[in-house]
Amino acid sequence: MRATRYFLPTLREVPAEAELASHRLLLRGGFIRKLAAGVYIYLPLGWRVIRKIEQIVREETDRIGGVELFMPALVPQELLDETGRSGLEILFRLKDRHQRPFTLGFTHEEVITDIVRHTVSSYRQMPLVLYQIQTKFRDEPRPRGGVIRAREFLMYDAYSFDTDYDALERTYQAIRVAYVRMFQRMGLPTIIVEAEAGAIGGGSNEEFMIVAEGGEDKVLQCDTCGYGANAEKCELPDPQLTPPPVEGIPPAEKVATPNARTVEEVTAFLNTTADRLVKTLLMRVDGKPVAALVRGDRELNLYKLQHALDGESVEMMDAESIRQITNAPVGFAGPVGLPPDIPILADYELRGLQDFITGANEADAHLIHVCWGRDFPEPRWADLRVAEAGDKCPRCPNGTLREVRGIEVGHIFQLGVKYSEAMGALYTDAEGNQKPIIMGCYGLGVSRCLAAVAEVHHDADGICFPITVAPFEVVLILVNPEDTSQREVAERLYAEMLQAGIEVLYDDRDERSGVKFKDADLIGIPIQVVVGRAVQEGAVEVRLRTDKTPHRVAAEQAVAHLQALIAELKRQYEPTV
RNA sequence: CGGGGCGUAGCGCAGUAUGGUUAGCGCGCCUGCUUUGGGUGCAGGAGGUCCCCGGUUCGAGUCCGGGCGCCCCGACCA
């Protein structure tokens, strides 16, 4: 491709809206352009990278027997009614001219299950893996980081159908390996961590994370065993604390704490530390009120509370309900004197704590010297708090958790029968029994991977693409277009490279060399071929984007040299599993 | 949804406190010359709904009211 005929709108100045390096570089390099918040145009260069990524995920899915199809983005709302997902806030909604409600697909479990329930009826038709690469629409509360979290984005989603859980496990493992191979081929170093299922639901699931400072997710990793988990999910072991004796602790006493609502305000006012405080979070699980207790310096993990009560949903109680239950404004709730029909759950850690401070269920007042079992009934103990760096590993005896930030690029789920039962996707087994199909689903953020690659592979000058996903393999830089001998050599080389099947961007623009070098570095094509003054000796210079050392190569041998170099670079990204 | 910030040429910004010539600067763009190994130099030029609507005023980019859009932080406050 000739740069003079291409569309390469690079920006010299940094767009004000971008914070993350990947976002900045993708905008500056002319890969993406914003149309609205979380809505992006993929410019030619970005689109070429997207297509490389798509090709990799296709090849790896096909390799394990997956079959590609293409589902509609327009999804009738009634289909989502069947699984109770039509009310999700994340959905973009619209109506047709007959006022029939539609949504824009945010994921496609219902659509694929609909196809399968009408077509798969026998155990003989499974295992089956269907997948697509398609635009997804999610009205995110806060899009950010360019295409890292967009409202319209490209996603690969695969769905598996099996007759039993052993078969699902085999399929799941095959796809898990395929994912490892995909990310290796893209040059994305991932870790696999346990995760929460969110709106997808179902059984066990894992996320593929890129460790990156700009990542949105908090990930905990054991320093000893291989355990890793999203902070949303990360379990903590019961520390089996022995309750301290209650004898000798003064009776609970009400103290005035005017306007002290937050943990910081209360500890400052009472001149104590947050670990002497017990927070009482009034929540609703499946609409029913519960009180959750965690230490003042800890965070309640909503998912853990939900799971502890086997609930479907969890939310904070609204201020008005809190006022009714505690007779106090938000900020002064406590476990002492709560209505007895409100169950109290407390984090394991609190079993080792007595003589603490809580809200008094009264405006501008807290209780000190509170003891569970004495001042209020012994709560139900559970793992409720969000894991932090320094906590004990839940899987091995000696491990300690450390915290990193991650970009979630893939998420694989064992769904089980959640969708097949809700939607009546049944098959007949060899004995003639009707059973629900056992499903799995597997997502991979294609456009997010573009950002992840840029986030992982860049330096001060621009992106450094792995050759496997680079928009071009080689950029051919003609230093001085008015120098006829340089021009001739460059034109000949360009023709030879095309002939040899090398993906080359030929920068034949009438620009100063500095502009071309800067642009080449910015857009990150892995191999740079410079046709400049070395032409006088019949040579060109070949250098890597990542290592600027020029290698003189005779012009006649350049193509052979490049082919070898490309093969060598590609070998670095061959999968190891 | 809460808090903060922003909206002026394609991009980055100044001007707004204290209303008043023809609304500026840098980059980019166009023309000519120049230069040709890391965003060249000189000269000339084009390009504006000052986010939108309404109001105050002799006069609004600037003041007032309403709306929209975009960015950041938080959304676990107890």
Short mmCIF file of C-alpha atoms in Angstrom, two decimals, chain A residues 73-481:
data_model
loop_
_atom_site.label_atom_id
_atom_site.label_comp_id
_atom_site.label_asym_id
_atom_site.label_seq_id
_atom_site.Cartn_x
_atom_site.Cartn_y
_atom_site.Cartn_z
CA ALA A 73 -27.60 -7.13 16.49
CA LEU A 74 -31.32 -6.39 16.66
CA VAL A 75 -32.86 -8.62 19.32
CA PRO A 76 -36.59 -8.69 20.14
CA GLN A 77 -37.06 -7.77 23.76
CA GLU A 78 -39.45 -10.65 24.34
CA LEU A 79 -36.60 -13.09 23.83
CA LEU A 80 -34.82 -11.56 26.81
CA ASP A 81 -38.05 -11.71 28.79
CA GLU A 82 -37.67 -15.48 28.73
CA THR A 83 -34.54 -15.35 30.87
CA GLY A 84 -35.48 -12.28 32.88
CA ARG A 85 -32.74 -10.15 31.36
CA SER A 86 -34.91 -7.67 29.47
CA GLY A 87 -34.81 -5.16 32.31
CA LEU A 88 -31.06 -4.72 32.49
CA GLU A 89 -29.94 -1.10 32.52
CA ILE A 90 -27.05 -1.88 30.22
CA LEU A 91 -29.43 -2.50 27.30
CA PHE A 92 -29.89 -0.10 24.44
CA ARG A 93 -33.57 -0.15 23.56
CA LEU A 94 -35.57 0.87 20.56
CA LYS A 95 -38.96 0.32 19.02
CA ASP A 96 -39.94 -0.50 15.51
CA ARG A 97 -42.69 1.35 13.62
CA HIS A 98 -45.29 -0.88 15.22
CA GLN A 99 -43.98 0.02 18.66
CA ARG A 100 -42.59 -3.47 19.12
CA PRO A 101 -39.67 -3.31 21.58
CA PHE A 102 -36.21 -4.36 20.49
CA THR A 103 -32.82 -4.26 22.12
CA LEU A 104 -29.39 -4.06 20.61
CA GLY A 105 -27.54 -7.26 21.44
CA PHE A 106 -25.29 -6.90 24.49
CA THR A 107 -24.45 -10.63 24.35
CA HIS A 108 -26.26 -13.41 22.57
CA GLU A 109 -27.09 -16.29 24.90
CA GLU A 110 -30.81 -15.97 24.23
CA VAL A 111 -30.43 -15.75 20.48
CA ILE A 112 -28.12 -18.74 20.22
CA THR A 113 -30.29 -20.74 22.61
CA ASP A 114 -33.28 -19.89 20.46
CA ILE A 115 -31.58 -21.25 17.36
CA VAL A 116 -30.45 -24.36 19.16
CA ARG A 117 -33.77 -25.18 20.81
CA HIS A 118 -35.40 -25.23 17.39
CA THR A 119 -32.70 -27.28 15.71
CA VAL A 120 -30.83 -29.45 18.18
CA SER A 121 -32.97 -32.25 19.52
CA SER A 122 -30.67 -35.26 19.81
CA TYR A 123 -27.56 -36.17 21.74
CA ARG A 124 -26.13 -37.11 18.35
CA GLN A 125 -25.92 -33.43 17.38
CA MET A 126 -23.51 -32.61 20.18
CA PRO A 127 -20.94 -31.52 21.17
CA LEU A 128 -21.48 -28.31 19.26
CA VAL A 129 -19.52 -25.07 19.37
CA LEU A 130 -20.93 -22.05 17.53
CA TYR A 131 -19.31 -18.66 17.46
CA GLN A 132 -19.51 -15.24 15.90
CA ILE A 133 -17.59 -12.00 15.76
CA GLN A 134 -20.01 -9.16 16.02
CA THR A 135 -20.74 -5.70 17.29
CA LYS A 136 -22.10 -5.58 20.81
CA PHE A 137 -24.00 -2.70 22.36
CA ARG A 138 -23.88 -1.88 26.04
CA ASP A 139 -25.02 1.41 27.51
CA GLU A 140 -22.13 1.51 29.96
CA PRO A 141 -22.53 3.88 32.90
CA ARG A 142 -19.08 5.19 32.16
CA PRO A 143 -17.23 4.40 28.96
CA ARG A 144 -13.50 4.96 29.31
CA GLY A 145 -10.05 4.40 27.90
CA GLY A 146 -11.09 4.69 24.27
CA VAL A 147 -11.97 1.21 23.00
CA ILE A 148 -11.10 -0.41 26.34
CA ARG A 149 -14.64 0.15 27.54
CA ALA A 150 -16.82 1.32 24.70
CA ARG A 151 -20.58 1.28 24.34
CA GLU A 152 -20.38 -0.22 20.87
CA PHE A 153 -17.56 -2.70 20.46
CA LEU A 154 -16.45 -5.80 18.63
CA MET A 155 -16.67 -9.05 20.46
CA TYR A 156 -16.03 -12.65 19.70
CA ASP A 157 -18.57 -14.84 21.45
CA ALA A 158 -18.70 -18.61 21.34
CA TYR A 159 -21.35 -20.92 22.77
CA SER A 160 -21.02 -24.61 23.51
CA PHE A 161 -23.70 -27.28 23.75
CA ASP A 162 -23.10 -30.60 25.44
CA THR A 163 -25.07 -33.51 26.81
CA ASP A 164 -23.57 -33.63 30.29
CA TYR A 165 -21.22 -31.84 32.63
CA ASP A 166 -18.19 -34.03 31.86
CA ALA A 167 -18.58 -33.17 28.20
CA LEU A 168 -18.97 -29.48 29.09
CA GLU A 169 -15.78 -29.67 31.10
CA ARG A 170 -13.92 -31.13 28.10
CA THR A 171 -15.27 -28.45 25.78
CA TYR A 172 -14.49 -25.75 28.30
CA GLN A 173 -10.91 -26.95 28.64
CA ALA A 174 -10.47 -27.13 24.87
CA ILE A 175 -11.67 -23.54 24.51
CA ARG A 176 -9.53 -22.46 27.43
CA VAL A 177 -6.47 -23.80 25.60
CA ALA A 178 -7.63 -22.13 22.40
CA TYR A 179 -7.81 -18.84 24.30
CA VAL A 180 -4.30 -19.28 25.63
CA ARG A 181 -3.12 -19.86 22.07
CA MET A 182 -5.01 -16.83 20.75
CA PHE A 183 -3.48 -14.46 23.27
CA GLN A 184 -0.02 -15.88 22.78
CA ARG A 185 -0.36 -15.32 19.07
CA MET A 186 -1.47 -11.72 19.65
CA GLY A 187 1.50 -11.11 21.90
CA LEU A 188 -0.73 -10.52 24.91
CA PRO A 189 0.62 -11.99 28.15
CA THR A 190 -2.47 -13.07 30.06
CA ILE A 191 -3.14 -14.54 33.44
CA ILE A 192 -6.22 -16.63 34.11
CA VAL A 193 -8.18 -15.77 37.20
CA GLU A 194 -11.42 -16.81 38.87
CA ALA A 195 -14.23 -14.33 38.39
CA GLU A 196 -17.79 -13.34 39.10
CA ALA A 197 -20.34 -14.20 36.45
CA GLY A 198 -22.27 -10.93 36.56
CA ALA A 199 -25.27 -10.70 34.27
CA ILE A 200 -24.27 -13.88 32.41
CA GLY A 201 -24.78 -16.11 35.42
CA GLY A 202 -24.17 -19.83 35.55
CA GLY A 203 -21.47 -21.88 37.21
CA SER A 204 -17.70 -21.60 37.31
CA ASN A 205 -15.99 -19.09 35.13
CA GLU A 206 -12.56 -17.59 34.50
CA GLU A 207 -11.23 -14.33 33.14
CA PHE A 208 -8.19 -13.76 30.95
CA MET A 209 -6.44 -10.67 32.22
CA ILE A 210 -3.65 -8.51 30.88
CA VAL A 211 -1.63 -7.14 33.74
CA ALA A 212 -1.42 -3.40 33.05
CA GLU A 213 -1.35 -0.37 35.27
CA GLY A 214 -4.22 1.27 33.43
CA GLY A 215 -6.42 -1.80 33.89
CA GLU A 216 -9.90 -1.37 35.30
CA ASP A 217 -10.04 -4.52 37.37
CA LYS A 218 -8.35 -5.31 40.62
CA VAL A 219 -6.79 -8.77 40.54
CA LEU A 220 -5.35 -10.72 43.46
CA GLN A 221 -2.64 -13.28 42.94
CA CYS A 222 -1.11 -15.72 45.38
CA ASP A 223 2.64 -15.38 45.70
CA THR A 224 3.02 -19.11 46.36
CA CYS A 225 0.48 -21.17 44.44
CA GLY A 226 -1.10 -20.35 41.10
CA TYR A 227 -4.32 -18.91 42.51
CA GLY A 228 -5.55 -15.68 41.02
CA ALA A 229 -8.94 -14.01 41.21
CA ASN A 230 -10.73 -10.83 40.36
CA ALA A 231 -11.21 -8.81 43.53
CA GLU A 232 -14.96 -9.12 42.93
CA LYS A 233 -14.59 -12.85 43.37
CA CYS A 234 -11.50 -13.46 45.47
CA GLU A 235 -12.38 -15.70 48.38
CA LEU A 236 -10.74 -15.39 51.76
CA PRO A 237 -10.22 -18.27 54.14
CA ASP A 238 -11.97 -18.32 57.50
CA PRO A 239 -9.15 -17.24 59.82
CA GLN A 240 -10.80 -19.30 62.62
CA LEU A 241 -10.31 -16.49 65.10
CA THR A 242 -10.93 -17.14 68.78
CA PRO A 243 -13.36 -14.65 70.25
CA PRO A 244 -11.73 -12.51 72.92
CA PRO A 245 -13.29 -12.80 76.39
CA VAL A 246 -16.18 -10.45 77.05
CA GLU A 247 -15.59 -10.34 80.82
CA GLY A 248 -14.22 -7.01 81.90
CA ILE A 249 -15.43 -5.10 78.87
CA PRO A 250 -17.55 -2.20 80.09
CA PRO A 251 -21.21 -2.19 79.08
CA ALA A 252 -22.08 -0.67 75.77
CA GLU A 253 -22.34 3.07 76.05
CA LYS A 254 -23.91 5.66 73.83
CA VAL A 255 -21.70 8.58 72.86
CA ALA A 256 -22.60 11.67 70.91
CA THR A 257 -21.02 11.85 67.46
CA PRO A 258 -22.64 14.88 65.87
CA ASN A 259 -22.55 14.74 62.10
CA ALA A 260 -19.99 11.94 62.11
CA ARG A 261 -21.29 9.54 59.47
CA THR A 262 -18.30 8.19 57.64
CA VAL A 263 -15.68 5.92 59.13
CA GLU A 264 -13.13 8.72 58.82
CA GLU A 265 -15.38 11.19 60.62
CA VAL A 266 -16.22 8.80 63.41
CA THR A 267 -12.66 7.65 64.03
CA ALA A 268 -11.43 11.23 63.97
CA PHE A 269 -14.12 12.32 66.37
CA LEU A 270 -13.60 9.44 68.80
CA ASN A 271 -9.83 9.52 68.33
CA THR A 272 -9.56 5.87 67.42
CA THR A 273 -8.70 3.73 64.40
CA ALA A 274 -10.94 2.23 61.75
CA ASP A 275 -10.17 -1.35 62.79
CA ARG A 276 -11.96 -0.69 66.11
CA LEU A 277 -15.12 0.19 64.19
CA VAL A 278 -17.72 -2.16 62.78
CA LYS A 279 -19.64 -0.90 59.76
CA THR A 280 -23.25 -1.94 59.48
CA LEU A 281 -24.33 -2.01 55.86
CA LEU A 282 -28.08 -2.27 55.39
CA MET A 283 -28.71 -4.08 52.16
CA ARG A 284 -31.45 -5.75 50.22
CA VAL A 285 -30.89 -9.24 48.90
CA ASP A 286 -33.68 -10.24 46.55
CA GLY A 287 -35.54 -7.27 47.98
CA LYS A 288 -35.35 -8.46 51.60
CA PRO A 289 -33.46 -6.39 54.16
CA VAL A 290 -30.28 -7.74 55.71
CA ALA A 291 -27.52 -6.20 57.78
CA ALA A 292 -23.93 -6.93 56.81
CA LEU A 293 -21.11 -6.21 59.24
CA VAL A 294 -17.50 -5.62 58.24
CA ARG A 295 -14.64 -3.95 60.02
CA GLY A 296 -14.42 -0.19 59.54
CA ASP A 297 -11.35 -0.38 57.35
CA ARG A 298 -12.78 -3.10 55.09
CA GLU A 299 -15.12 -3.12 52.12
CA LEU A 300 -18.19 -5.28 51.82
CA ASN A 301 -18.13 -7.52 48.76
CA LEU A 302 -21.68 -7.43 47.44
CA TYR A 303 -21.28 -10.64 45.50
CA LYS A 304 -20.16 -12.49 48.62
CA LEU A 305 -23.19 -11.26 50.51
CA GLN A 306 -25.44 -12.33 47.68
CA HIS A 307 -23.87 -15.78 47.54
CA ALA A 308 -23.96 -16.18 51.32
CA LEU A 309 -27.74 -15.81 51.12
CA ASP A 310 -28.12 -17.70 47.85
CA GLY A 311 -29.65 -14.56 46.39
CA GLU A 312 -30.22 -13.42 42.84
CA SER A 313 -29.68 -9.73 43.40
CA VAL A 314 -28.19 -7.39 45.94
CA GLU A 315 -28.43 -3.65 46.35
CA MET A 316 -27.86 -0.99 48.95
CA MET A 317 -30.91 -0.04 50.89
CA ASP A 318 -32.30 3.36 50.02
CA ALA A 319 -31.96 6.19 52.51
CA GLU A 320 -35.66 6.29 53.35
CA SER A 321 -35.81 2.59 54.29
CA ILE A 322 -32.68 3.01 56.37
CA ARG A 323 -34.32 5.88 58.21
CA GLN A 324 -37.39 3.77 58.90
CA ILE A 325 -35.42 0.80 60.18
CA THR A 326 -32.83 2.65 62.25
CA ASN A 327 -34.78 5.78 63.19
CA ALA A 328 -31.72 7.64 62.08
CA PRO A 329 -30.30 9.18 58.96
CA VAL A 330 -27.82 7.23 56.87
CA GLY A 331 -24.53 6.92 58.71
CA PHE A 332 -25.65 5.79 62.14
CA ALA A 333 -26.81 2.23 61.61
CA GLY A 334 -25.68 -0.44 64.05
CA PRO A 335 -26.47 -4.04 64.91
CA VAL A 336 -27.79 -3.30 68.42
CA GLY A 337 -31.54 -3.00 68.50
CA LEU A 338 -32.25 -3.78 64.88
CA PRO A 339 -35.64 -5.39 64.25
CA PRO A 340 -35.20 -9.10 64.99
CA ASP A 341 -36.50 -10.16 61.58
CA ILE A 342 -33.49 -8.59 59.85
CA PRO A 343 -30.78 -11.21 59.56
CA ILE A 344 -27.30 -10.09 60.59
CA LEU A 345 -24.29 -11.42 58.72
CA ALA A 346 -20.76 -10.60 59.79
CA ASP A 347 -17.40 -11.10 58.19
CA TYR A 348 -15.31 -13.94 59.66
CA GLU A 349 -12.76 -11.42 60.81
CA LEU A 350 -15.18 -9.90 63.35
CA ARG A 351 -15.30 -13.13 65.33
CA GLY A 352 -11.93 -12.10 66.71
CA LEU A 353 -13.12 -8.63 67.64
CA GLN A 354 -15.05 -7.44 70.69
CA ASP A 355 -15.35 -4.07 72.38
CA PHE A 356 -15.90 -2.21 69.14
CA ILE A 357 -17.73 0.89 67.96
CA THR A 358 -20.95 0.84 65.95
CA GLY A 359 -23.70 3.21 64.97
CA ALA A 360 -26.37 3.63 67.64
CA ASN A 361 -29.41 3.59 65.33
CA GLU A 362 -29.96 7.15 66.44
CA ALA A 363 -28.99 10.42 64.83
CA ASP A 364 -25.58 11.78 65.84
CA ALA A 365 -24.76 8.88 68.16
CA HIS A 366 -22.55 5.80 68.20
CA LEU A 367 -22.11 2.98 70.71
CA ILE A 368 -18.75 2.07 72.19
CA HIS A 369 -17.75 -1.14 74.03
CA VAL A 370 -20.12 -3.14 71.82
CA CYS A 371 -19.80 -6.94 71.96
CA TRP A 372 -21.53 -9.43 69.70
CA GLY A 373 -23.32 -12.18 71.60
CA ARG A 374 -23.79 -9.81 74.53
CA ASP A 375 -25.31 -6.63 73.05
CA PHE A 376 -26.81 -8.25 69.99
CA PRO A 377 -27.25 -11.88 68.96
CA GLU A 378 -24.27 -13.73 67.54
CA PRO A 379 -24.43 -13.02 63.81
CA ARG A 380 -24.08 -15.54 61.05
CA TRP A 381 -20.39 -15.67 60.09
CA ALA A 382 -19.39 -15.54 56.45
CA ASP A 383 -16.68 -14.44 54.05
CA LEU A 384 -18.01 -11.00 53.22
CA ARG A 385 -15.20 -8.56 52.69
CA VAL A 386 -13.25 -7.59 49.60
CA ALA A 387 -9.81 -9.20 49.51
CA GLU A 388 -6.78 -6.92 49.62
CA ALA A 389 -3.06 -7.22 49.14
CA GLY A 390 -1.54 -8.95 52.14
CA ASP A 391 -4.52 -11.24 52.81
CA LYS A 392 -4.01 -14.99 53.08
CA CYS A 393 -4.47 -17.16 50.03
CA PRO A 394 -7.69 -19.21 50.13
CA ARG A 395 -6.07 -22.13 48.32
CA CYS A 396 -2.73 -22.82 49.97
CA PRO A 397 -1.53 -22.67 53.57
CA ASN A 398 1.36 -20.22 53.31
CA GLY A 399 0.52 -17.97 50.39
CA THR A 400 -0.11 -14.26 50.61
CA LEU A 401 -2.13 -12.31 48.06
CA ARG A 402 -0.72 -9.44 46.08
CA GLU A 403 -2.70 -6.94 44.03
CA VAL A 404 -2.30 -5.96 40.39
CA ARG A 405 -4.47 -4.11 37.89
CA GLY A 406 -5.79 -6.01 34.91
CA ILE A 407 -7.56 -5.50 31.59
CA GLU A 408 -10.13 -8.23 31.06
CA VAL A 409 -9.72 -9.48 27.49
CA GLY A 410 -11.55 -12.78 27.76
CA HIS A 411 -14.14 -14.41 29.99
CA ILE A 412 -15.22 -18.04 29.77
CA PHE A 413 -18.23 -19.53 31.55
CA GLN A 414 -19.68 -22.90 32.31
CA LEU A 415 -23.31 -21.91 32.12
CA GLY A 416 -24.88 -25.28 32.76
CA VAL A 417 -28.65 -25.22 32.27
CA LYS A 418 -29.40 -21.60 33.15
CA TYR A 419 -30.44 -20.67 29.62
CA SER A 420 -31.49 -24.07 28.29
CA GLU A 421 -33.94 -24.58 31.15
CA ALA A 422 -35.32 -21.07 31.04
CA MET A 423 -35.83 -21.29 27.29
CA GLY A 424 -36.68 -24.94 26.89
CA ALA A 425 -33.63 -26.07 24.94
CA LEU A 426 -33.99 -29.82 25.41
CA TYR A 427 -32.52 -32.85 23.70
CA THR A 428 -33.29 -36.53 23.76
CA ASP A 429 -30.58 -38.80 25.13
CA ALA A 430 -29.78 -42.37 24.02
CA GLU A 431 -32.40 -43.73 26.43
CA GLY A 432 -35.09 -41.49 25.07
CA ASN A 433 -35.15 -39.07 28.01
CA GLN A 434 -35.64 -35.34 27.51
CA LYS A 435 -32.89 -33.31 29.16
CA PRO A 436 -31.75 -29.69 29.11
CA ILE A 437 -28.70 -28.98 27.00
CA ILE A 438 -25.57 -28.18 29.02
CA MET A 439 -24.16 -24.87 27.82
CA GLY A 440 -21.03 -22.79 28.03
CA CYS A 441 -20.26 -19.35 26.69
CA TYR A 442 -16.97 -17.71 25.89
CA GLY A 443 -16.34 -14.05 25.19
CA LEU A 444 -13.31 -12.22 23.90
CA GLY A 445 -13.12 -8.47 23.40
CA VAL A 446 -11.74 -8.03 19.90
CA SER A 447 -11.65 -4.24 19.88
CA ARG A 448 -10.47 -4.21 23.47
CA CYS A 449 -7.55 -6.40 22.39
CA LEU A 450 -6.49 -3.67 19.98
CA ALA A 451 -6.20 -1.32 22.96
CA ALA A 452 -4.58 -3.99 25.11
CA VAL A 453 -1.89 -4.63 22.52
CA ALA A 454 -1.10 -0.92 22.36
CA GLU A 455 -1.12 -0.72 26.14
CA VAL A 456 1.34 -3.58 26.48
CA HIS A 457 3.53 -2.81 23.47
CA HIS A 458 4.50 0.84 23.26
CA ASP A 459 7.29 3.25 24.09
CA ALA A 460 7.66 7.03 24.18
CA ASP A 461 7.53 7.27 20.37
CA GLY A 462 4.50 5.13 19.69
CA ILE A 463 3.13 1.62 19.43
CA CYS A 464 5.41 -1.41 18.86
CA PHE A 465 3.08 -3.99 17.34
CA PRO A 466 3.81 -7.70 17.52
CA ILE A 467 4.14 -8.73 13.89
CA THR A 468 1.18 -11.08 14.20
CA VAL A 469 -1.30 -8.24 14.69
CA ALA A 470 0.60 -5.34 13.12
CA PRO A 471 -1.34 -3.44 10.45
CA PHE A 472 1.59 -4.04 8.10
CA GLU A 473 4.70 -6.16 8.46
CA VAL A 474 7.06 -3.67 6.88
CA VAL A 475 7.11 0.08 6.40
CA LEU A 476 9.24 1.11 3.43
CA ILE A 477 10.53 4.63 3.96
CA LEU A 478 11.68 6.60 0.96
CA VAL A 479 13.83 9.29 2.53
CA ASN A 480 14.01 11.72 -0.38
CA PRO A 481 11.36 11.27 -3.06
#
